[in-house]
Amino acid sequence: MPPPLPTAVGVLSLAGMALLWRDISSKVKGDKRTLGSLLSQYVAVKAVGWLGRRQRKKLEADTLMVKQVQEETLLKRLRKNADTFYGRKYDFRSIEDAAGFRARHPITTYGDYREFIERVAAGEEKVIIAEKPLILAMTSGTSGPSAMLLSTKDTNTDFFLQGVTVCLEAMRQAFPESNSLQRTTKFFYTPTFRQSEAGIPIGPNSSTPASSRHILNLYTTPAPAFEVPSEKDTLYLHLLFALKDPSVGTLESNFASTVFYAFTALQERWQELVEDVERGTISSSLTLEPKVRSRLEALMKPDAERAAQLRAHSQEGFGGIAKRLWPHLNLVLAVDSGSNQIYGEMLREHYCRGVPFYSPFYAATEGLIGVNLWPQEPDRRYLLCPRSMFCEFLPESSLDEETPQTLLMEEVKEGESYELVITNASGLFRYRIGDIVKVTGFHNQCPIVEFQYRRGQMLNVRGEKVSEALFLGALKNAVAQWPGAQLVDYSCAESGILGDSIGGSDPHYQVFIELKGVRNLTEEQRYKLDICLQKDSAVYKSFRIKGSIGSMRVQLVSEGAFKELQRKMMAYTSTSANTFKMHRVLRRKEYAEFLLGKTVS
C-alpha cells in the first residue's frame, strides 16, 4: 500500500494541473497555439494582473494624500541628482520642500538644457543626472524642432509600473473578455538609432520590438518581420500574419493614426494579401533579405479555406471589416486623444465599427503623465500620476507673462485650463512641456485632466489664438455640411510662412484637407469652414469682421498626400513611426509648399 502523504500530494498536483488547464482552455480562442506559447502568455497575464492590482492600490492610497506624495517625489528626484553639476548649481541638497525648490529654481524651457544634454551626449558624466542615460530620446517635434532629451531606467520603470500595469488592470475590469489568451496584433516598427559621440543611442523613447523581445510571442507578427528595415514592408507583414489568425483579440499601437493607416494599407493591398494567405507565400514585391524571407516563408502554409473566408468578408465592403475578419476582436488599444482624435473617430465610424477603443495613457518623451481609469467613457480623461512627476500648473491666462506663478496639484480648479510644468526622473526641472490641459474633476485629491492642445500648435496671426481642439471642432462641423465628404486628415499654416507664393496681403489661414467621397469643393463649401470657426470663436469672428484677418483658404489635396508628408517629416526630424504625430499647424515652409503642390482643388 503506498504511503498516504505522497499519494495525497500526487492527487492534489493532478487536480491543480487539471484546474490550471481548465482555466487556460477557457481563455483560448482558436486552435493554432502551442502549449508553450499558451503557458508563457498565461503566466505573463497573471503576473501583470497581480502587479496591476498592487499598483492600483498604491495609486488609490496616493490620491488621498497628493501634497505629501508630490513632495516625496520631488525630493527623491533632487536627492538622487544632488551631486551632479546641475544639482550643485542649484544646491539641491539643501532644498527641504516644494516651496524651497520653487523659490530657488526658475521655470525652464528646452533652451535651458540644450548645452547640458550635448555634454552628456559627448560622454561627460553627472551633468544633470547621476546615472548614464539609456538613450537620448528624440521628441516628435509637433510644436517646433525635434528636441533631444535624456531617458533613464527610472523613467521606464515608472512607465511600466505606474502606467502599463495599472491600465491593463483597468482594461481587464472594463472589458473582461480581453482577459483571454488571444494574440494581439501590435503595429510597431524597428526604429533607426544612431550613436552619440559617447556611444549613447539616439532615437525614439517608445515601445519597440527590441524592448519587447521577451513578449513577441504574444503578438501575431513573427520576430523575423522586425528585422525588415522598411516600414511599408513591415506593415504588410503585420497585416499578413494578422489575417492568417481569425482569433486575434486586440489591435494595438501607440497611436490611433498608426492603426488607421494600417487599415488603409489593408484596403489598398487586399488582393495581394489574400493571395499570399491562399498560396502560403510572401509577396515578391517586398524587399527582404534572403535569410529573413526564408524564415518568414517557413511560417507560411497554403490556407485556401481562410482565403475564401477573407474574400467573402470583403464582399460586404470595408465598413466594419475588423469585426468580420476577427470575430473575437475585443478591443483597439491606442491613444486617440489630442491630434489622434480624428483617426480614432474614422476608425470607429468605418473600419472598426462596433469595436471598443481604449486610450490608456497620457504620456510624452518626458515620461508618464497620467492614466485613463475610465476605459468605457467616450471622453478621454487621465488621472495624473502623483509619483511619476512633480507637477506644477501655469494658468492659461498667464502663459505669456515673463515670470508666471504656478499652482500645485492641490491648488488647481475644476473647469480651468493650465500648461503643465514638470520635474521628472530624467533631468528636467520645472520644465514647460507645452501641453495645455483642462482639469475636469478630481479622484480623491488628485486632478483628472483632458488634453486640450500644444502651445506650438495654435493658429495665431493677429493674437486670436485658435487652438487645435477649437479648429478641429469647426472643421468637423463644416465637413458634416459637405455632402458625401469624409475627413481623412488635415493641417494648417499661417499665411506668413508661405510669403509671396500665395498672394494676398491680409494674414489668413491656409487649410490643407484630405477627404474621401469628394473630389471638388465649391467656394461656398470652403467658406462654410470660415463661418463655422467664426461661430465657435468670438475673437476670430471679431478680427474677420474688422478685416484684420482674411478669409481662410481651403485646399483639397490628393489621396495619400498626408502619408507622404508623414514620411517627409519623419526623415527631417528623425522621428520613428512608433511616435509620430501629425503636425496640425505647419511651422516649416517646405511642409506647407509640399501640400500646396499636392492640391487638386
Coordinates of C-alpha atoms in Angstrom, one line a residue:
M1 CA 0.0 0.0 0.0
P2 CA 1.5 3.4 -1.0
P3 CA 2.2 5.9 1.8
P4 CA -0.8 8.2 2.2
L5 CA 1.1 11.6 2.1
P6 CA 2.8 11.2 -1.3
T7 CA -0.5 9.8 -2.7
A8 CA -2.4 12.9 -1.5
V9 CA 0.2 15.2 -2.8
G10 CA 0.1 13.5 -6.2
V11 CA -3.7 13.7 -6.3
L12 CA -3.7 17.4 -5.4
S13 CA -1.0 18.1 -8.0
L14 CA -3.1 16.4 -10.7
A15 CA -6.1 18.3 -9.5
G16 CA -4.2 21.5 -9.6
M17 CA -2.9 20.8 -13.1
A18 CA -6.4 20.0 -14.2
L19 CA -7.8 23.2 -12.8
L20 CA -4.9 25.1 -14.4
W21 CA -5.6 23.5 -17.8
R22 CA -9.3 24.2 -17.4
D23 CA -8.6 27.9 -16.8
I24 CA -6.2 28.1 -19.7
S25 CA -8.6 26.3 -22.0
S26 CA -11.5 28.6 -21.1
K27 CA -9.4 31.6 -22.3
V28 CA -8.2 30.1 -25.6
K29 CA -9.7 31.3 -28.9
G30 CA -8.5 29.4 -32.0
D31 CA -6.5 26.2 -32.3
K32 CA -3.1 27.2 -33.7
R33 CA -1.2 27.8 -30.5
T34 CA 1.5 25.6 -28.9
L35 CA 1.3 24.6 -25.3
G36 CA 4.5 26.5 -24.5
S37 CA 3.1 29.7 -26.1
L38 CA -0.1 29.4 -24.2
L39 CA 1.6 28.8 -20.8
S40 CA 4.0 31.7 -21.3
Q41 CA 1.1 34.1 -22.1
Y42 CA -0.9 32.7 -19.2
V43 CA 2.0 33.3 -16.7
A44 CA 2.6 36.8 -18.1
V45 CA -1.1 37.8 -17.9
K46 CA -1.3 36.5 -14.3
A47 CA 2.0 38.3 -13.3
V48 CA 1.0 41.6 -14.8
G49 CA -2.5 41.3 -13.4
W50 CA -1.1 40.9 -9.9
L51 CA 1.2 43.8 -10.4
G52 CA -1.6 45.9 -11.8
R53 CA -3.9 45.3 -8.8
R54 CA -1.0 46.1 -6.4
Q55 CA -0.1 49.3 -8.2
R56 CA -3.7 50.4 -8.4
K57 CA -4.0 50.1 -4.6
K58 CA -0.9 52.2 -4.3
L59 CA -2.3 54.8 -6.7
E60 CA -5.6 54.9 -4.7
A61 CA -3.7 55.5 -1.5
D62 CA -1.5 58.2 -3.1
T63 CA -4.6 60.1 -4.4
L64 CA -5.7 60.5 -0.7
M65 CA -2.5 62.5 0.2
V66 CA -1.5 64.2 -3.0
K67 CA 0.5 67.1 -1.5
Q68 CA 2.7 64.7 0.6
V69 CA 3.3 62.2 -2.3
Q70 CA 4.2 65.0 -4.7
E71 CA 6.7 66.5 -2.3
E72 CA 8.2 63.0 -1.7
T73 CA 8.5 62.5 -5.4
L74 CA 10.2 65.9 -5.9
L75 CA 12.7 65.4 -3.0
K76 CA 13.5 61.9 -4.3
R77 CA 14.5 63.4 -7.7
L78 CA 16.5 66.2 -6.1
R79 CA 18.4 63.9 -3.7
K80 CA 19.3 61.5 -6.4
N81 CA 20.8 64.2 -8.6
A82 CA 22.2 66.4 -5.8
D83 CA 25.9 65.6 -6.7
T84 CA 25.6 66.4 -10.4
F85 CA 26.9 69.7 -11.9
Y86 CA 23.3 70.9 -12.2
G87 CA 22.4 69.7 -8.7
R88 CA 25.3 71.6 -7.2
K89 CA 24.5 74.7 -9.2
Y90 CA 21.0 74.9 -7.5
D91 CA 22.2 73.3 -4.3
F92 CA 19.6 70.5 -4.4
R93 CA 20.9 69.0 -1.3
S94 CA 19.8 71.9 0.9
I95 CA 16.2 72.0 -0.5
E96 CA 13.8 70.7 2.1
D97 CA 10.4 71.1 0.5
A98 CA 8.4 72.1 -2.7
A99 CA 8.2 75.8 -1.6
G100 CA 12.0 76.0 -1.3
F101 CA 12.5 74.4 -4.7
R102 CA 10.1 76.7 -6.5
A103 CA 11.7 79.7 -4.8
R104 CA 15.2 78.7 -5.9
H105 CA 14.8 77.1 -9.3
P106 CA 13.3 79.1 -12.3
I107 CA 10.8 77.8 -14.8
T108 CA 12.7 76.3 -17.7
T109 CA 12.3 75.5 -21.4
Y110 CA 14.4 73.3 -23.7
G111 CA 16.9 76.0 -24.4
D112 CA 18.0 75.9 -20.8
Y113 CA 19.1 72.2 -21.2
R114 CA 20.5 72.1 -24.7
E115 CA 24.1 72.7 -23.7
F116 CA 23.9 70.2 -20.8
I117 CA 22.4 67.4 -23.0
E118 CA 25.2 68.0 -25.6
R119 CA 27.8 67.5 -22.8
V120 CA 26.0 64.2 -21.8
A121 CA 26.0 63.1 -25.4
A122 CA 29.7 63.8 -25.6
G123 CA 30.3 61.4 -22.7
E124 CA 30.5 63.8 -19.7
E125 CA 29.1 62.1 -16.6
K126 CA 27.0 63.6 -13.8
V127 CA 26.0 66.7 -15.7
I128 CA 22.2 66.7 -15.0
I129 CA 21.5 63.2 -13.8
A130 CA 23.5 60.9 -11.6
E131 CA 23.5 57.9 -14.0
K132 CA 24.2 57.4 -17.7
P133 CA 21.0 57.7 -19.7
L134 CA 19.7 54.6 -21.5
I135 CA 19.1 56.6 -24.7
L136 CA 19.0 60.2 -25.9
A137 CA 15.3 60.4 -26.7
M138 CA 14.1 62.4 -29.7
T139 CA 10.7 64.2 -29.3
S140 CA 8.2 64.1 -32.1
G141 CA 8.7 67.8 -33.0
T142 CA 5.0 68.8 -33.2
S143 CA 5.5 72.2 -31.6
G144 CA 8.9 73.1 -33.0
P145 CA 12.2 71.4 -33.9
S146 CA 12.6 67.9 -32.6
A147 CA 14.4 68.1 -29.2
M148 CA 16.8 65.6 -27.6
L149 CA 16.0 64.6 -24.0
L150 CA 17.5 62.1 -21.6
S151 CA 15.7 58.8 -20.9
T152 CA 16.6 56.8 -17.8
K153 CA 15.9 53.5 -16.2
D154 CA 13.6 55.2 -13.7
T155 CA 11.6 56.7 -16.5
N156 CA 10.9 53.3 -18.0
T157 CA 10.3 51.6 -14.6
D158 CA 7.7 54.3 -13.7
F159 CA 6.0 54.0 -17.1
F160 CA 5.7 50.2 -16.7
L161 CA 4.6 50.0 -13.1
Q162 CA 2.5 53.2 -12.7
G163 CA 1.3 53.2 -16.3
V164 CA 1.2 49.8 -18.1
T165 CA 0.2 47.6 -15.3
V166 CA -2.5 50.0 -13.9
C167 CA -4.0 50.5 -17.4
L168 CA -4.1 46.7 -18.2
E169 CA -5.9 46.2 -14.9
A170 CA -8.4 48.9 -15.7
M171 CA -8.8 47.3 -19.2
R172 CA -9.4 43.9 -17.7
Q173 CA -12.1 45.2 -15.4
A174 CA -13.8 47.2 -18.1
F175 CA -13.5 44.6 -20.8
P176 CA -13.5 41.2 -19.1
E177 CA -13.4 39.4 -22.5
S178 CA -9.9 40.9 -23.1
N179 CA -8.6 38.7 -20.2
S180 CA -8.2 35.8 -22.6
L181 CA -5.2 34.0 -24.2
Q182 CA -5.7 35.6 -27.6
R183 CA -2.9 37.0 -29.6
T184 CA -2.5 40.8 -30.2
T185 CA -1.7 42.4 -33.5
K186 CA 0.6 45.2 -32.5
F187 CA 1.6 47.8 -35.2
F188 CA 5.0 48.9 -34.2
Y189 CA 8.3 49.1 -36.0
T190 CA 12.1 48.9 -35.5
P191 CA 13.3 52.4 -35.4
T192 CA 16.7 53.6 -36.7
F193 CA 19.1 54.6 -33.9
R194 CA 22.3 56.5 -34.3
Q195 CA 25.1 56.9 -31.7
S196 CA 26.3 60.0 -29.9
E197 CA 30.0 60.7 -29.6
A198 CA 30.0 58.7 -26.4
G199 CA 28.1 55.8 -27.9
I200 CA 24.7 56.5 -26.4
P201 CA 21.8 55.5 -28.7
I202 CA 19.8 58.4 -30.1
G203 CA 16.3 57.7 -31.2
P204 CA 12.6 57.5 -30.0
N205 CA 11.7 56.7 -26.4
S206 CA 8.8 54.3 -27.1
S207 CA 7.9 50.7 -27.1
T208 CA 10.0 48.9 -29.8
P209 CA 10.3 45.3 -31.0
A210 CA 13.7 45.2 -29.3
S211 CA 12.4 46.4 -26.0
S212 CA 9.5 43.9 -26.3
R213 CA 11.6 41.0 -27.4
H214 CA 10.6 38.8 -24.4
I215 CA 6.9 39.1 -25.2
L216 CA 7.0 39.0 -29.0
N217 CA 5.3 35.5 -28.8
L218 CA 2.2 37.3 -27.6
Y219 CA 1.9 39.1 -31.0
T220 CA 0.7 37.7 -34.3
T221 CA 3.7 39.2 -36.2
P222 CA 6.7 36.8 -36.0
A223 CA 10.1 38.1 -34.8
P224 CA 11.9 38.0 -38.2
A225 CA 9.5 40.6 -39.5
F226 CA 11.1 43.2 -37.2
E227 CA 14.4 42.7 -38.9
V228 CA 12.9 44.3 -42.1
P229 CA 14.0 48.0 -42.3
S230 CA 11.2 49.2 -44.5
E231 CA 8.1 50.4 -42.6
K232 CA 6.0 49.7 -45.6
D233 CA 7.2 46.1 -45.9
T234 CA 6.9 45.5 -42.1
L235 CA 3.3 46.8 -42.2
Y236 CA 2.5 44.3 -45.0
L237 CA 3.9 41.5 -42.8
H238 CA 1.9 42.8 -39.8
L239 CA -1.3 42.6 -41.9
L240 CA -0.5 39.2 -43.5
F241 CA 0.1 37.3 -40.3
A242 CA -2.9 39.1 -38.6
L243 CA -5.1 37.9 -41.5
K244 CA -3.9 34.3 -41.1
D245 CA -5.2 34.3 -37.5
P246 CA -9.0 34.7 -37.2
S247 CA -8.8 34.6 -33.3
V248 CA -6.9 38.0 -32.9
G249 CA -8.1 39.6 -29.7
T250 CA -6.6 43.1 -29.7
L251 CA -5.3 45.6 -32.2
E252 CA -2.7 47.8 -30.5
S253 CA -0.4 50.7 -31.4
N254 CA 0.9 53.8 -29.6
F255 CA -1.4 56.0 -31.6
A256 CA -4.7 55.6 -33.5
S257 CA -3.1 57.1 -36.6
T258 CA -0.9 54.0 -37.0
V259 CA -4.0 51.7 -36.8
F260 CA -5.9 53.9 -39.3
Y261 CA -3.1 53.8 -41.8
A262 CA -2.7 50.1 -41.3
F263 CA -6.4 49.7 -42.4
T264 CA -5.9 51.9 -45.4
A265 CA -2.9 49.8 -46.4
L266 CA -5.1 46.7 -45.9
Q267 CA -7.7 48.0 -48.3
E268 CA -5.1 49.0 -50.9
R269 CA -3.2 45.7 -50.8
W270 CA -6.1 43.4 -50.2
Q271 CA -5.8 41.2 -53.2
E272 CA -2.1 40.7 -52.7
L273 CA -2.5 39.8 -49.1
V274 CA -5.3 37.3 -49.7
E275 CA -3.3 35.6 -52.4
D276 CA -0.4 35.2 -50.0
V277 CA -2.7 33.6 -47.4
E278 CA -4.1 31.3 -50.1
R279 CA -0.8 30.2 -51.5
G280 CA 1.3 30.3 -48.3
T281 CA 3.7 32.8 -49.9
I282 CA 5.2 36.2 -49.1
S283 CA 4.8 38.7 -51.9
S284 CA 7.8 39.2 -54.2
S285 CA 7.1 43.0 -54.0
L286 CA 8.6 43.0 -50.5
T287 CA 12.3 43.8 -50.3
L288 CA 13.6 41.2 -47.9
E289 CA 17.0 39.7 -47.2
P290 CA 17.1 36.1 -48.4
K291 CA 17.6 34.7 -44.8
V292 CA 14.7 36.8 -43.4
R293 CA 12.4 35.8 -46.3
S294 CA 13.3 32.1 -45.8
R295 CA 12.5 32.3 -42.1
L296 CA 9.2 34.0 -42.7
E297 CA 8.1 31.7 -45.6
A298 CA 8.8 28.7 -43.3
L299 CA 5.9 30.1 -41.1
M300 CA 3.5 30.2 -44.1
K301 CA 1.3 27.4 -45.2
P302 CA -1.3 27.4 -48.0
D303 CA -4.7 28.2 -46.5
A304 CA -7.4 28.2 -49.1
E305 CA -10.2 28.0 -46.5
R306 CA -9.1 31.2 -44.7
A307 CA -8.6 33.0 -48.1
A308 CA -12.1 32.1 -49.1
Q309 CA -13.4 33.5 -45.7
L310 CA -11.4 36.7 -46.3
R311 CA -12.8 37.1 -49.8
A312 CA -16.4 36.6 -48.5
H313 CA -15.8 39.2 -45.8
S314 CA -14.6 41.8 -48.3
Q315 CA -17.7 41.4 -50.5
E316 CA -19.6 43.5 -47.9
G317 CA -17.1 46.3 -48.3
F318 CA -14.6 47.6 -45.7
G319 CA -17.1 49.3 -43.4
G320 CA -16.9 47.2 -40.1
I321 CA -14.3 44.9 -41.7
A322 CA -12.3 44.5 -38.5
K323 CA -15.1 42.6 -36.6
R324 CA -15.7 40.3 -39.6
L325 CA -12.1 39.5 -40.1
W326 CA -11.6 38.8 -36.4
P327 CA -14.9 37.8 -34.8
H328 CA -13.3 37.6 -31.4
L329 CA -11.8 41.1 -31.6
N330 CA -12.3 42.7 -28.2
L331 CA -10.5 46.0 -28.3
V332 CA -8.5 48.6 -30.1
L333 CA -5.8 49.7 -27.7
A334 CA -4.3 53.1 -28.8
V335 CA -4.2 56.7 -27.8
D336 CA -7.0 58.5 -29.7
S337 CA -7.0 61.9 -27.9
G338 CA -5.3 65.1 -29.0
S339 CA -4.0 65.1 -32.6
N340 CA -5.1 61.5 -32.9
Q341 CA -8.8 62.2 -32.2
I342 CA -9.8 62.3 -35.9
Y343 CA -8.1 58.9 -36.6
G344 CA -10.0 57.3 -33.7
E345 CA -13.3 58.7 -34.9
M346 CA -12.6 57.5 -38.5
L347 CA -11.8 54.0 -37.3
R348 CA -14.9 53.8 -35.1
E349 CA -17.1 55.1 -37.9
H350 CA -15.7 52.9 -40.6
Y351 CA -13.1 50.1 -40.3
C352 CA -13.6 49.2 -36.7
R353 CA -17.3 49.8 -36.3
G354 CA -18.6 48.1 -33.2
V355 CA -15.2 47.5 -31.6
P356 CA -14.5 49.2 -28.2
F357 CA -11.5 51.6 -28.0
Y358 CA -9.3 52.3 -25.0
S359 CA -6.9 55.2 -24.9
P360 CA -4.7 54.2 -21.9
F361 CA -2.1 56.8 -21.2
Y362 CA -1.3 60.4 -21.3
A363 CA 2.5 60.3 -21.8
A364 CA 5.3 62.1 -23.7
T365 CA 9.0 61.7 -24.3
E366 CA 9.4 63.3 -20.9
G367 CA 7.7 60.3 -19.2
L368 CA 4.3 59.1 -17.9
I369 CA 1.9 61.9 -17.0
G370 CA -1.5 60.3 -16.5
V371 CA -3.6 57.1 -16.8
N372 CA -7.1 56.6 -18.0
L373 CA -9.0 54.7 -15.4
W374 CA -12.3 55.0 -17.2
P375 CA -11.9 53.0 -20.4
Q376 CA -15.5 52.9 -21.4
E377 CA -16.2 56.6 -21.2
P378 CA -16.2 58.4 -24.5
D379 CA -14.3 61.4 -23.2
R380 CA -10.6 60.7 -22.7
R381 CA -9.8 61.7 -19.1
Y382 CA -6.5 61.0 -17.4
L383 CA -5.7 60.8 -13.7
L384 CA -2.4 62.5 -13.1
C385 CA 0.2 60.0 -11.6
P386 CA 1.5 61.7 -8.4
R387 CA 4.6 59.5 -8.1
S388 CA 5.7 59.8 -11.7
M389 CA 6.4 63.5 -11.9
F390 CA 6.3 66.6 -9.7
C391 CA 3.7 68.7 -11.5
E392 CA 3.0 72.4 -11.5
F393 CA 0.4 74.3 -13.4
L394 CA 0.5 77.6 -15.2
P395 CA -3.0 79.2 -15.6
E396 CA -3.8 79.6 -19.3
S397 CA -4.3 83.4 -18.8
S398 CA -0.7 83.8 -17.6
L399 CA 1.2 81.8 -20.3
D400 CA 2.8 84.8 -21.9
E401 CA 3.9 86.5 -18.7
E402 CA 7.6 86.9 -18.1
T403 CA 7.6 85.4 -14.6
P404 CA 4.3 83.5 -14.3
Q405 CA 3.3 81.9 -10.9
T406 CA 2.5 78.2 -10.8
L407 CA -0.1 76.3 -8.8
L408 CA 0.3 72.8 -7.4
M409 CA -2.0 69.7 -7.8
E410 CA -4.0 70.5 -4.7
E411 CA -4.5 74.2 -5.8
V412 CA -5.9 73.8 -9.3
K413 CA -9.6 74.3 -10.0
E414 CA -12.1 72.2 -11.9
G415 CA -13.0 73.7 -15.3
E416 CA -9.8 75.7 -15.6
S417 CA -7.0 75.1 -18.2
Y418 CA -3.3 75.1 -17.4
E419 CA 0.1 74.5 -19.0
L420 CA 1.9 71.6 -17.4
V421 CA 5.3 72.3 -15.8
I422 CA 7.1 69.1 -14.8
T423 CA 10.1 67.8 -12.8
N424 CA 10.8 64.3 -13.9
A425 CA 13.2 61.4 -13.4
S426 CA 15.4 62.2 -16.3
G427 CA 16.9 65.7 -15.7
L428 CA 14.1 68.2 -16.3
F429 CA 13.3 70.6 -13.5
R430 CA 10.3 72.9 -13.6
Y431 CA 10.1 72.3 -17.3
R432 CA 7.3 73.7 -19.5
I433 CA 6.3 70.8 -21.7
G434 CA 4.0 72.9 -23.9
D435 CA 0.8 70.8 -23.2
I436 CA -2.4 72.7 -22.2
V437 CA -4.8 70.5 -20.1
K438 CA -8.2 71.2 -18.7
V439 CA -9.0 70.0 -15.1
T440 CA -12.3 68.1 -15.5
G441 CA -12.5 66.9 -11.9
F442 CA -10.7 65.1 -9.1
H443 CA -10.2 61.5 -8.0
N444 CA -10.0 62.0 -4.2
Q445 CA -7.4 64.8 -4.1
C446 CA -5.8 64.1 -7.4
P447 CA -6.6 66.1 -10.6
I448 CA -8.2 64.5 -13.6
V449 CA -7.3 66.2 -16.9
E450 CA -8.3 66.3 -20.6
F451 CA -5.6 67.2 -23.1
Q452 CA -6.5 70.4 -24.9
Y453 CA -3.7 71.5 -27.2
R454 CA 0.0 72.1 -27.7
R455 CA 1.2 75.7 -27.4
G456 CA 3.1 75.5 -30.6
Q457 CA 0.1 74.1 -32.4
M458 CA -2.0 77.2 -32.1
L459 CA -3.1 79.3 -35.0
N460 CA -2.3 82.9 -34.2
V461 CA -1.8 85.6 -37.0
R462 CA -3.3 88.5 -35.0
G463 CA -3.4 87.4 -31.4
E464 CA -6.6 85.4 -31.8
K465 CA -5.0 82.1 -30.5
V466 CA -7.1 79.4 -32.1
S467 CA -6.3 76.0 -30.5
E468 CA -6.2 72.7 -32.3
A469 CA -9.3 71.5 -30.4
L470 CA -11.2 74.6 -31.4
F471 CA -10.2 74.4 -35.1
L472 CA -10.9 70.7 -35.3
G473 CA -14.4 71.2 -33.9
A474 CA -15.2 73.8 -36.6
L475 CA -13.7 71.7 -39.3
K476 CA -15.9 68.7 -38.3
N477 CA -18.9 70.9 -38.3
A478 CA -18.1 72.2 -41.8
V479 CA -17.3 68.7 -43.2
A480 CA -20.7 67.5 -41.9
Q481 CA -22.3 70.1 -44.3
W482 CA -20.3 68.9 -47.3
P483 CA -22.5 66.0 -48.8
G484 CA -20.6 62.7 -49.1
A485 CA -17.4 64.1 -47.6
Q486 CA -15.4 62.1 -45.0
L487 CA -12.4 63.8 -43.3
V488 CA -9.1 61.8 -43.7
D489 CA -6.5 64.3 -42.5
Y490 CA -5.7 68.0 -42.3
S491 CA -3.1 70.6 -41.4
C492 CA -3.0 74.4 -41.4
A493 CA -0.4 77.0 -42.0
E494 CA -0.4 80.7 -41.1
S495 CA -0.1 82.7 -44.4
G496 CA 3.1 84.4 -43.2
I497 CA 5.1 81.2 -43.5
L498 CA 4.4 81.0 -47.3
G499 CA 5.1 84.6 -48.0
D500 CA 4.5 85.9 -51.6
S501 CA 4.0 82.4 -53.0
I502 CA 0.2 82.5 -52.2
G503 CA -0.5 86.2 -52.9
G504 CA -2.8 88.4 -50.9
S505 CA -1.8 90.8 -48.1
D506 CA -4.2 90.1 -45.3
P507 CA -2.9 87.4 -42.8
H508 CA -5.1 84.3 -43.0
Y509 CA -5.0 80.5 -42.6
Q510 CA -4.1 78.1 -45.3
V511 CA -6.0 74.9 -44.6
F512 CA -5.0 71.6 -46.3
I513 CA -7.6 68.8 -46.2
E514 CA -7.7 65.3 -47.5
L515 CA -11.2 63.9 -48.0
K516 CA -12.9 60.8 -49.1
G517 CA -16.1 60.9 -51.2
V518 CA -15.5 64.4 -52.6
R519 CA -13.2 65.4 -55.5
N520 CA -14.0 69.1 -55.5
L521 CA -15.3 71.8 -53.2
T522 CA -17.3 74.9 -54.2
E523 CA -16.3 78.3 -52.9
E524 CA -19.5 78.3 -50.9
Q525 CA -18.5 75.0 -49.2
R526 CA -15.0 76.3 -48.5
Y527 CA -16.4 79.4 -46.9
K528 CA -18.5 77.2 -44.6
L529 CA -15.4 76.4 -42.7
D530 CA -14.6 80.1 -42.1
I531 CA -18.2 80.6 -40.9
C532 CA -18.1 77.5 -38.5
L533 CA -14.9 78.9 -36.9
Q534 CA -16.4 82.3 -36.5
K535 CA -19.4 80.7 -34.7
D536 CA -17.0 78.8 -32.3
S537 CA -14.5 81.7 -31.7
A538 CA -15.8 85.1 -30.9
V539 CA -12.2 86.5 -31.1
Y540 CA -11.6 85.1 -34.6
K541 CA -15.0 86.5 -35.7
S542 CA -14.2 90.0 -34.4
F543 CA -10.9 90.0 -36.4
R544 CA -12.7 88.8 -39.5
I545 CA -15.4 91.5 -39.2
K546 CA -12.7 94.2 -38.8
G547 CA -10.9 92.8 -41.8
S548 CA -7.7 92.2 -39.7
I549 CA -7.7 88.5 -40.8
G550 CA -8.6 87.5 -44.3
S551 CA -10.8 84.6 -45.2
M552 CA -9.1 81.2 -44.8
R553 CA -8.1 79.4 -48.0
V554 CA -9.1 75.8 -48.1
Q555 CA -7.0 73.5 -50.3
L556 CA -8.2 69.9 -51.1
V557 CA -5.1 67.7 -51.5
S558 CA -4.7 64.4 -53.3
E559 CA -5.3 61.0 -51.8
G560 CA -2.2 59.8 -49.8
A561 CA -0.7 63.3 -49.5
F562 CA -0.6 63.3 -45.7
K563 CA 1.0 59.8 -45.7
E564 CA 3.7 61.2 -48.0
L565 CA 4.0 64.3 -45.7
Q566 CA 4.5 62.0 -42.7
R567 CA 7.4 60.3 -44.4
K568 CA 8.9 63.6 -45.2
M569 CA 8.5 64.9 -41.6
M570 CA 9.9 61.7 -40.1
A571 CA 13.0 61.9 -42.3
Y572 CA 13.6 65.5 -41.3
T573 CA 13.0 65.1 -37.5
S574 CA 14.5 61.6 -37.1
T575 CA 11.1 60.6 -35.6
S576 CA 10.0 56.9 -35.6
A577 CA 6.7 55.7 -36.9
N578 CA 6.0 54.5 -33.4
T579 CA 6.0 58.1 -32.0
F580 CA 5.0 60.2 -35.0
K581 CA 2.1 62.7 -34.6
M582 CA 0.8 64.8 -37.5
H583 CA 1.5 68.5 -37.1
R584 CA -1.8 70.3 -37.2
V585 CA -0.1 73.7 -37.6
L586 CA 2.9 73.6 -40.0
R587 CA 5.8 75.7 -38.9
R588 CA 8.2 74.8 -41.8
K589 CA 7.7 76.5 -45.2
E590 CA 8.7 73.3 -47.1
Y591 CA 6.0 71.3 -45.5
A592 CA 3.3 73.8 -46.5
E593 CA 4.8 74.1 -50.0
F594 CA 4.7 70.3 -50.3
L595 CA 1.0 70.2 -49.6
L596 CA 0.4 73.2 -51.9
G597 CA 2.0 71.0 -54.6
K598 CA -0.5 68.2 -53.8
T599 CA -3.6 70.5 -54.2
V600 CA -6.2 69.1 -56.5
S601 CA -9.0 71.6 -55.8

